[in-house]
Structure formats: structure tokens, C-alpha cells
Short mmCIF file of C-alpha atoms in Angstrom, two decimals:
data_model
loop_
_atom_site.label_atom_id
_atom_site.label_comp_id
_atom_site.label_asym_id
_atom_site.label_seq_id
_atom_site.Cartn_x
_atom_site.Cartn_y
_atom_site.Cartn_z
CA UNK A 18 160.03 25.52 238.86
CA UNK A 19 156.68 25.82 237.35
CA UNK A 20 155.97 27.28 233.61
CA UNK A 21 153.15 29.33 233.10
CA UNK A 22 152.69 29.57 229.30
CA UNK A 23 150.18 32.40 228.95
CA UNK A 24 151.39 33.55 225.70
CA UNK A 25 147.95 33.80 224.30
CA UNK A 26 146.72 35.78 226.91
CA UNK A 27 146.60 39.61 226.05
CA UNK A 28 142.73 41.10 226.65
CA UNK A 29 139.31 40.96 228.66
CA UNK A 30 138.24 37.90 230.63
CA UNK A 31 141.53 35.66 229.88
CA UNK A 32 143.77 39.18 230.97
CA UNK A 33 141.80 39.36 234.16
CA UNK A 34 141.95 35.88 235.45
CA UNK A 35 145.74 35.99 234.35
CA UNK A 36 146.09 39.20 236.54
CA UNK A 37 144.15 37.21 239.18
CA UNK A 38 146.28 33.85 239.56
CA UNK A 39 149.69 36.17 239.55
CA UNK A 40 148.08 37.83 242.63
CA UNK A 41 146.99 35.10 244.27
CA UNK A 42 150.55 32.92 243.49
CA UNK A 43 152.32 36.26 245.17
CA UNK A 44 149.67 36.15 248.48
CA UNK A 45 150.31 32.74 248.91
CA UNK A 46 154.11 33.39 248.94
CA UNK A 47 154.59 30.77 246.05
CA UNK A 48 156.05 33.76 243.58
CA UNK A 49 159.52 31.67 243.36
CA UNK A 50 157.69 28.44 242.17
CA UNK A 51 156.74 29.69 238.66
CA UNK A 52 157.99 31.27 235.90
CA UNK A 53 155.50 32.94 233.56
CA UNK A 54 156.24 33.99 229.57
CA UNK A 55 153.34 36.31 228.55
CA UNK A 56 152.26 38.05 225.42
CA UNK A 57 154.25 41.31 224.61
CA UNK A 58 150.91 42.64 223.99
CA UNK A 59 150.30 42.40 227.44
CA UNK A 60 150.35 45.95 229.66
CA UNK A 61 151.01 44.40 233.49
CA UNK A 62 152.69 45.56 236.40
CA UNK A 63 154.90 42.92 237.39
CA UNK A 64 157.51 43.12 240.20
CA UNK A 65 157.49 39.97 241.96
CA UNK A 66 157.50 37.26 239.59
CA UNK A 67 159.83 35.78 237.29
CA UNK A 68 158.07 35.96 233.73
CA UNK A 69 159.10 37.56 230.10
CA UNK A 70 157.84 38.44 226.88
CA UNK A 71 157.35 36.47 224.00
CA UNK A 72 155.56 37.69 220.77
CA UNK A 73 153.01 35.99 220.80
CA UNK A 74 152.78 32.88 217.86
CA UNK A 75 153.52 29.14 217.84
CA UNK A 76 157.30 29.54 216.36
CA UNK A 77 158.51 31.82 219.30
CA UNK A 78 156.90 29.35 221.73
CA UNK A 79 158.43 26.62 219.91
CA UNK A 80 161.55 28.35 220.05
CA UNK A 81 161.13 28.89 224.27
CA UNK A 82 160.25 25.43 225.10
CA UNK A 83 163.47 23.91 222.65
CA UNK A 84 165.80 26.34 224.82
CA UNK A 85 164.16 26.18 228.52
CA UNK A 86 161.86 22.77 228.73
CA UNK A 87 164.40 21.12 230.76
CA UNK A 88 164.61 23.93 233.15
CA UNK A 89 160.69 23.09 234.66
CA UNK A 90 159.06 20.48 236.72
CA UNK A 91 155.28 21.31 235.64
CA UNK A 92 154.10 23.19 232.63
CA UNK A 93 150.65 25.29 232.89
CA UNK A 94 149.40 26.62 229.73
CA UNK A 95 147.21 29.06 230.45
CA UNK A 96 145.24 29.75 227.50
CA UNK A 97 143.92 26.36 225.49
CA UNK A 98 146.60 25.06 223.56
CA UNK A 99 148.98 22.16 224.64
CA UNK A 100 152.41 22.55 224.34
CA UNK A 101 154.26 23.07 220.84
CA UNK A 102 156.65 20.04 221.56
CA UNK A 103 156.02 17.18 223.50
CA UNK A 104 156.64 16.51 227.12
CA UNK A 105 157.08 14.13 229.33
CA UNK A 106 156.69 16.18 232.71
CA UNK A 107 153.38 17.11 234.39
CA UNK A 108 151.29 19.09 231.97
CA UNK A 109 148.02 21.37 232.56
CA UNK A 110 146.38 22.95 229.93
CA UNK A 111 143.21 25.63 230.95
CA UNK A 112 140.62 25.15 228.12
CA UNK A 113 138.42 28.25 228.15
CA UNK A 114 137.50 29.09 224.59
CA UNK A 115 134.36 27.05 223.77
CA UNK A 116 134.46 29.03 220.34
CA UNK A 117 137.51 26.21 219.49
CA UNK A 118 134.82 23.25 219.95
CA UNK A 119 131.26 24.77 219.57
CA UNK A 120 130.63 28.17 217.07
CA UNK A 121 127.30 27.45 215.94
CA UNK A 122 124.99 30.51 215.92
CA UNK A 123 127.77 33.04 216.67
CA UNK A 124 127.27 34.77 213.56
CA UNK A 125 131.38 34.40 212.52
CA UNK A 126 132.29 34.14 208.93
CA UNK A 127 133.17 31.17 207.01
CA UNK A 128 136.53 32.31 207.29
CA UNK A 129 136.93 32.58 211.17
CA UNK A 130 135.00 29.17 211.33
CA UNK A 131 137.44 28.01 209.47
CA UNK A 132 140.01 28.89 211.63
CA UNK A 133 138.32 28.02 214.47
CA UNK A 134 138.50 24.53 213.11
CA UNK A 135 142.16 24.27 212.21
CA UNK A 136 143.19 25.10 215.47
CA UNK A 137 140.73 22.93 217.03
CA UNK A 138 142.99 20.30 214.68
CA UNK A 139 146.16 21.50 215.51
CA UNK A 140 145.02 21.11 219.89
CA UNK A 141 143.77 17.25 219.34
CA UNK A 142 147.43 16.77 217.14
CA UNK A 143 149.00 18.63 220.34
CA UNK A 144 147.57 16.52 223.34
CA UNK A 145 149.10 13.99 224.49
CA UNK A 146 148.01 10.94 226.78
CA UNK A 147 149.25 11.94 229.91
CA UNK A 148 148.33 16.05 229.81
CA UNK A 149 145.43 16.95 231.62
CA UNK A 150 143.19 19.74 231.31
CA UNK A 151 141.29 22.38 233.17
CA UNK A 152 137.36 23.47 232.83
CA UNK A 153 135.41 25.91 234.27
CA UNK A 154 132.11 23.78 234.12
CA UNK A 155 130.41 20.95 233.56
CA UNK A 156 128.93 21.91 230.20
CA UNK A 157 132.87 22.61 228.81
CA UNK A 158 133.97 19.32 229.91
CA UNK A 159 131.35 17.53 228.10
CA UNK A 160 131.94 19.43 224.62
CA UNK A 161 136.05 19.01 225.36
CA UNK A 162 135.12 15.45 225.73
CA UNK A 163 133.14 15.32 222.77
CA UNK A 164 135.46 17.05 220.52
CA UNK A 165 139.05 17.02 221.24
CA UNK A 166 140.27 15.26 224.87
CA UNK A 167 138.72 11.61 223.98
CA UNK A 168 139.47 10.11 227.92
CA UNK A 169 136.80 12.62 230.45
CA UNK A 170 139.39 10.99 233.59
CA UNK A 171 141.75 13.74 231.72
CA UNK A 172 140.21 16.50 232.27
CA UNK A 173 139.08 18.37 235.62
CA UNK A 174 136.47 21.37 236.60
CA UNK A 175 138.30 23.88 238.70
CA UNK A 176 136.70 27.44 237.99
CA UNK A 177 138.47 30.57 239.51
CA UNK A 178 137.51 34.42 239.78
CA UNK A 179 138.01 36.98 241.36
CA UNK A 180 135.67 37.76 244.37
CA UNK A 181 137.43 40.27 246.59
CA UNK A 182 135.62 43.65 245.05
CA UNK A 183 135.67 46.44 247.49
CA UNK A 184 132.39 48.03 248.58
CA UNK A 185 132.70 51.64 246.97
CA UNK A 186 129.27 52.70 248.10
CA UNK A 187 127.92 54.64 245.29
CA UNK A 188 125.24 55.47 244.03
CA UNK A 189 122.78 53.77 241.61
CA UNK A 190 121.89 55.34 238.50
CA UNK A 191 117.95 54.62 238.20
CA UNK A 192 116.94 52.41 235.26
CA UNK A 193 120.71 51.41 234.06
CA UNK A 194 122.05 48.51 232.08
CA UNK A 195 125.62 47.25 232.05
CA UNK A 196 127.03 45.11 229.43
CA UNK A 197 130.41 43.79 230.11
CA UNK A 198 131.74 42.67 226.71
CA UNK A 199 134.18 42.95 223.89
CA UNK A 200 132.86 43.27 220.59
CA UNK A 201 132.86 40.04 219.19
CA UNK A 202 129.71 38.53 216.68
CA UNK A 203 128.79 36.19 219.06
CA UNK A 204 128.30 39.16 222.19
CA UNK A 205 124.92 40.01 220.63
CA UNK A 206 125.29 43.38 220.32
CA UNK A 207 122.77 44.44 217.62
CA UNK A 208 120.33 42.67 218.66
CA UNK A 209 120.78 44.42 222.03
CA UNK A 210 120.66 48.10 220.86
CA UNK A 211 117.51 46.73 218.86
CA UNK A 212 116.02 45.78 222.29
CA UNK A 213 116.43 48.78 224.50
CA UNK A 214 115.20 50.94 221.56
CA UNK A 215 111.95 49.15 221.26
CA UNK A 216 111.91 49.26 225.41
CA UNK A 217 112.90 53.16 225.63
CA UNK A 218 109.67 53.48 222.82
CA UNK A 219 107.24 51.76 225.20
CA UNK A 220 108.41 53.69 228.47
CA UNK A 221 108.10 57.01 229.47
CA UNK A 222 111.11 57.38 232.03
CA UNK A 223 114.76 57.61 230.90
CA UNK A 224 116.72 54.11 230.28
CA UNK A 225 120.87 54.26 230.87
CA UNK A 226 122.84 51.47 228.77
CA UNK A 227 126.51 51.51 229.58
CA UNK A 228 129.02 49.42 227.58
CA UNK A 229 132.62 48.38 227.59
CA UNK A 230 134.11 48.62 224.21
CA UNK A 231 136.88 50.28 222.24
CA UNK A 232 135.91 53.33 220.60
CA UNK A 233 136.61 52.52 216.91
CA UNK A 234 133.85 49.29 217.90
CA UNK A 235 131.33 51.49 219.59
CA UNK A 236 131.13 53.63 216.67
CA UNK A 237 130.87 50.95 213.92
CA UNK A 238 127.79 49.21 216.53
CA UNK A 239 126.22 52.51 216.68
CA UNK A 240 126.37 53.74 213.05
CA UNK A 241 123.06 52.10 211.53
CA UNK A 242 121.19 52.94 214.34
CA UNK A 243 119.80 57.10 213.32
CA UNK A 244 117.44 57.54 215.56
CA UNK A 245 117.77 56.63 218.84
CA UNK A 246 114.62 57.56 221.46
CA UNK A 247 115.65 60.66 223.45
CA UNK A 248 115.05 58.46 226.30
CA UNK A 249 117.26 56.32 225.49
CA UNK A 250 121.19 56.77 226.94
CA UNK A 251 123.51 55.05 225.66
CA UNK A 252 127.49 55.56 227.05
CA UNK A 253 130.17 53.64 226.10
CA UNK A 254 132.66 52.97 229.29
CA UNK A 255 135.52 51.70 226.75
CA UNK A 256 137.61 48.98 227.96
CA UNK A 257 137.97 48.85 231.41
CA UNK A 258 140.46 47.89 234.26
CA UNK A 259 139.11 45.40 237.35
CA UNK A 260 138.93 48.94 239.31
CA UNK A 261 136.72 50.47 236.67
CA UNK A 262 134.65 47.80 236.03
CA UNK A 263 134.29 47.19 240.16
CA UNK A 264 133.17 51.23 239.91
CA UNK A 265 130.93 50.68 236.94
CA UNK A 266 129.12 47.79 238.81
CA UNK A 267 128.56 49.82 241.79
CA UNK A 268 126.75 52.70 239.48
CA UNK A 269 124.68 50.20 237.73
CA UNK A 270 121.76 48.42 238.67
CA UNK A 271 121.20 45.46 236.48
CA UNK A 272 124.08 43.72 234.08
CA UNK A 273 122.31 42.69 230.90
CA UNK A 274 124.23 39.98 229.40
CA UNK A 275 122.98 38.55 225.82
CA UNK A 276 125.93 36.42 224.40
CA UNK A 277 125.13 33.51 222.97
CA UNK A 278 127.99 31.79 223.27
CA UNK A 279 130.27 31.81 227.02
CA UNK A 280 132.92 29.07 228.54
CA UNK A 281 132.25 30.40 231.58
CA UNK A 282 130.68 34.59 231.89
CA UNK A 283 133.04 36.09 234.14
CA UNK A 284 130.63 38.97 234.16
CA UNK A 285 127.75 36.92 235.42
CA UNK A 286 129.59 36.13 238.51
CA UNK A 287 131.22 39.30 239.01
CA UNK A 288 127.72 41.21 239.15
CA UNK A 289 126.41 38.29 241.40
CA UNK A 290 129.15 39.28 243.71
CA UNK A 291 128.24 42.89 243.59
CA UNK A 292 124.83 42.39 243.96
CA UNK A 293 123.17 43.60 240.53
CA UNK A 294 119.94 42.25 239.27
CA UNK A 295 121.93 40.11 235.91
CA UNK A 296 119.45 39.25 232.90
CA UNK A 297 120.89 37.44 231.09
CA UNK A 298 120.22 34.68 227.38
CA UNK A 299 118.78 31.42 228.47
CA UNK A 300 121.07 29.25 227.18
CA UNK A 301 123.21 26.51 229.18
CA UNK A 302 126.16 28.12 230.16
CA UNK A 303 124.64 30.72 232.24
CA UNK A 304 122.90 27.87 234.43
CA UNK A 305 126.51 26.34 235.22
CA UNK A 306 127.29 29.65 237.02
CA UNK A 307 124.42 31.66 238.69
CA UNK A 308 120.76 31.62 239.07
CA UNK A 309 119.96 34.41 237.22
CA UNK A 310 117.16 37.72 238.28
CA UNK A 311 115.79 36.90 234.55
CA UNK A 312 115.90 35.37 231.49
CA UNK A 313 115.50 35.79 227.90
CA UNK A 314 115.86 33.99 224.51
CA UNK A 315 119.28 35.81 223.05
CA UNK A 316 117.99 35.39 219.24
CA UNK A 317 114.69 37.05 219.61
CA UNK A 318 114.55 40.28 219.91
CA UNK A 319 111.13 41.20 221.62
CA UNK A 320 111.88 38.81 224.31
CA UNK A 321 115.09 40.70 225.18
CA UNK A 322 112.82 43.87 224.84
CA UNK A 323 110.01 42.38 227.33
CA UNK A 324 112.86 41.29 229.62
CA UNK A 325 114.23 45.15 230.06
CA UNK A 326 110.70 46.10 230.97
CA UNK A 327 109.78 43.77 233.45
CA UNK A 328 113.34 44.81 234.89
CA UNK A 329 111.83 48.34 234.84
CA UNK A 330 108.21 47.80 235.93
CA UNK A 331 108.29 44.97 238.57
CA UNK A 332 108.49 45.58 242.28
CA UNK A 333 110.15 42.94 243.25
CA UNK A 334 113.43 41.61 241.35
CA UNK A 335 115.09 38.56 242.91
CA UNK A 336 118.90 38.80 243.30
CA UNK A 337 121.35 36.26 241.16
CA UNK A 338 122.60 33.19 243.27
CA UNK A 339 126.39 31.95 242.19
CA UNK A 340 126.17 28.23 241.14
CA UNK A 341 129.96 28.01 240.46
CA UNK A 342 132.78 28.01 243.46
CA UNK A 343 135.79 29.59 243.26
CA UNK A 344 138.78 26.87 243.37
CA UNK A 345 141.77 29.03 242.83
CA UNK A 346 143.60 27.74 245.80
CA UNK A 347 142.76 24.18 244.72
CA UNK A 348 144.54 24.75 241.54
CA UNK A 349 147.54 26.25 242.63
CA UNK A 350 147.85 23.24 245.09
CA UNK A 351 147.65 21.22 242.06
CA UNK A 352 150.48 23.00 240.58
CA UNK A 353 152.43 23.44 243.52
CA UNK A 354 152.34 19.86 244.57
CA UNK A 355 155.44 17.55 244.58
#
């Protein structure tokens, strides 16, 4: 039997490429190959598969692998860190956190960088010479190169997504933005709100901003900015589920996506698929996915400004090409192979 160890795994992108690999294991009729032990965080419906809850820290994994490591053939830690003991069976780790190797210009404290730095420590003490690990791009394998797996033959690029949206056939709201984000320092978000209200200032027709955060985050965003143009519409979606985001695609027309630091964007792919215009920062991890509509330098604020208006005022938008191929299949052979 395979492990899953996605004990770290508990919101946003990491949540819904969990949610995805559980389907697809259960489509591909492998559900009695793995056993998964999740976050008790976690809010899934799971009938199929053999998993259970495990507050999430490093002494109740500990604790797991000491009592069940002898009961698995593969291990397939889900969400960056190696295993708390080691082992001397086939071992996968999925690296998708580049804030662990690279938070320069995210705008965290001293304190979280910090952090960010000890556990970075506590990986490279953690990995072993005959793990390997999983990347979503090129660009991540590099910096995991650079800074924690020393031997590049150890680790592979195998992105996954999902890509099966349904066509809901709604509507388009005229002039609307989507940002789908948490509300971290590094999403931008300040800088954003700055943007569209110098844009809704220089244009006469209404501009519709919709955003994905908890409400106790949207408020503290929104409370130094007073006055708002009356053009200007902002709504926050709060924290949505694959459905509601699918549905919040299909009312939008552009995704606006200013983070300055991504290990992969699953949002930049997802609008790709649905066929929004995505303008996005022009920094390196967004060319590892799609070809984005536009571009715009995620530090200055103008720029982002002059990017919303030419998304207003040109005729002719070109449509996002994906860069990145979905290899789910290719990793669950992986795992699934004798």
C-alpha cells in the first residue's frame, strides 16, 4: 500500500490539487493502493479511500510513521517536507512552496522569514539520498537544486491540475476582474486596490473587481482605502469551492493576477482553461505556465494601472496559451508502479 502524507495540506491551491489526485486515484480504480492521513483541519467528503486524521504537526506525524511505516511500500508526501524518520522504501516528496527556498520581495516579516528559513533547515536535515522529489516547473527545480536537494537527477517536473471545468454558459459581466488568491503579503493586494482606483479615476464606464478572501481579510485590505471611485466595484467572493470558482470564472472576463511570488499559479491555468483574458506580473513563474493576454511589472503601481486600461480600451485582446501539461496520470503511474 501506498502512504499519502498530506498532513500539511488544509486550504486553497494545495486543498484543491489534494481534492484532485483523490479523484483521479478513485477514476482510475487505484482507491485500494493508498492510504492517505490528512490534516483534521481539512473539510472533505471522503467515501472511497482509506485515509484519517492527524492534527496536523511534526510529533503526531512522527508518532504515525513509528506505529504504521512498516505497513507501506511507497511513501508520497504531499506537501514539501520529507518524512519525520528515515526510510528506506521508495520515497516522493511534492515540493510546491517556493516561499521555503526564495522569499525575497514578499513583503513577510523578519519573523516569518525566519521561519521560513528554519524549516527550509529542518527539509535539507530531512532528505535523504535516495528520496526523490516532485516540481511543477522548471524554474522550482532549479531553486530546489540550488537550495536544498544538492543532486538535480533527484528531482523530477510532473505538474498536475485540474482541467475538466464544465461549460456553465453564463454570462459575462462587462469590464470585470477576478483575483483568485488568499491573503498572503506576497499576493499583492494593496498594490492592486491602488491600481484599479487610479484606472476607475481615468475611465468613465463602471469597473467590477471580484476577490476570493475570508471576510475578516477583506475588511482589514479594504479599511485604508476611504474613498473608493463610485465606478469602482469591488465584491469580495470569500473563499471558494472548485464549483464556485468554475462559476466565478464563467462571470468574469479577465483574471488579474499580481503575486509576486508563485511555485506554480494554479489560477493562471485554470482561467487559461476557461478562456479569460489573464494579466498577470511579469515575473518568471508565470512564463513556465501560460502565455499570458498581458503583462505588468507587480511592484509598480501605474504599470498595473495602464495594464487594466488597455484591458478595457483595446479591441483586440489575445487569449492565454497553457505552457505547462498536465501529468497527473504520469505520477500516479509512478506511484503505482511495482
Amino acid at each position: 500500500m501506498i502512504l499519502v502524507d498530506a498532513v500539511y495540506i488544509n486550504e486553497l491551491g494545495g486543498k484543491t490539487l489534494l481534492n484532485y489526485f483523490i479523484d483521479k486515484v478513485i477514476h482510475m480504480g487505484l482507491e485500494k493502493k493508498f492510504y492517505f492521513i490528512l490534516d483534521d483541519r481539512l473539510k472533505l467528503k471522503l467515501f472511497k479511500i482509506n485515509f484519517e486524521y492527524i492534527k496536523a504537526s511534526e510529533k503526531n506525524r512522527l508518532r504515525f510513521y513509528e506505529k504504521s511505516k512498516n505497513k507501506f511500500s511507497k511513501v508520497f508526501c504531499f506537501a514539501n517536507v520529507p518524512p519525520p524518520l528515515k526510510l528506506n522504501i521508495e520515497t516522493y516528496i511534492y515540493f510546491h512552496n517556493d516561499l521555503l527556498i526564495d522569499h525575497k520581495q514578499t513583503g513577510f516579516s523578519l519573523f516569518k522569514k525566519s521561519a521560513f528559513i528554519i524549516k527550509r533547515f529542518y527539509i535539507r536535515i530531512k532528505d535523504r539520498f535516495n528520496y526523490k522529489w516532485i516540481v511543477q516547473t522548471e524554474l522550482i527545480k532549479e531553486k530546489l537544486n540550488n537550495r536544498i536537494v544538492n543532486d538535480k537527477s533527484r528531482i523530477r517536473v510532473l505538474p498536475f491540475y485540474f482541467d475538466d471545468f464544465k461549460e456553465l454558459q453564463n454570462d459575462k459581466r462587462t469590464n470585470s476582474f477576478l483575483y483568485v488568491s488568499g491573503f498572503h503579503p506576497h499576493k499583492n493586494h494593496d498594490r492592486l486596490i491602488k491600481a484599479f482606483v487610479i484606472a476607475a479615476e481615468n475611465h468613465k464606464e463602471n469597473i467590477f473587481l471580484n476577490l476570493t478572501l475570508k471576510s475578516d481579510d477583506f475588511i482589514h485590505l479594504m479599511k485604508p482605502f476611504l474613498k473608493i471611485p463610485s465606478n469602482l466595484i469591488i465584491e469580495n467572493l470569500g473563499v471558494l469551492d472548485l464549483e464556485q470558482i468554475n462559476l466565478a470564472y464563467e462571470k468574469n472576463q479577465n483574471l488579474i493576477f499580481p503575486s509576486l511570488k508563485e511555485s506554480f499559479g494554479l489560477p493562471l491555468i485554470e482561467a487559461t482553461l476557461k478562456k479569460l483574458n489573464v494579466i498577470t506580473s511579469n515575473l518568471d513563474y508565470v512564463g513556465h505556465v501560460i502565455k499570458p493576454t498581458l503583462i505588468f511589472n507587480p511592484i509598480d503601481i501605474e504599470d498595473i494601472s495602464n495594464s487594466i486600461l488597455k484591458t478595457l480600451t483595446l479591441k483586440r485582446l489575445k487569449k492565454p496559451k497553457l505552457v505547462s501539461k498536465n501529468k497527473v496520470d504520469e505520477l500516479i503511474n509512478i506511484l503505482t508502479s511495482v
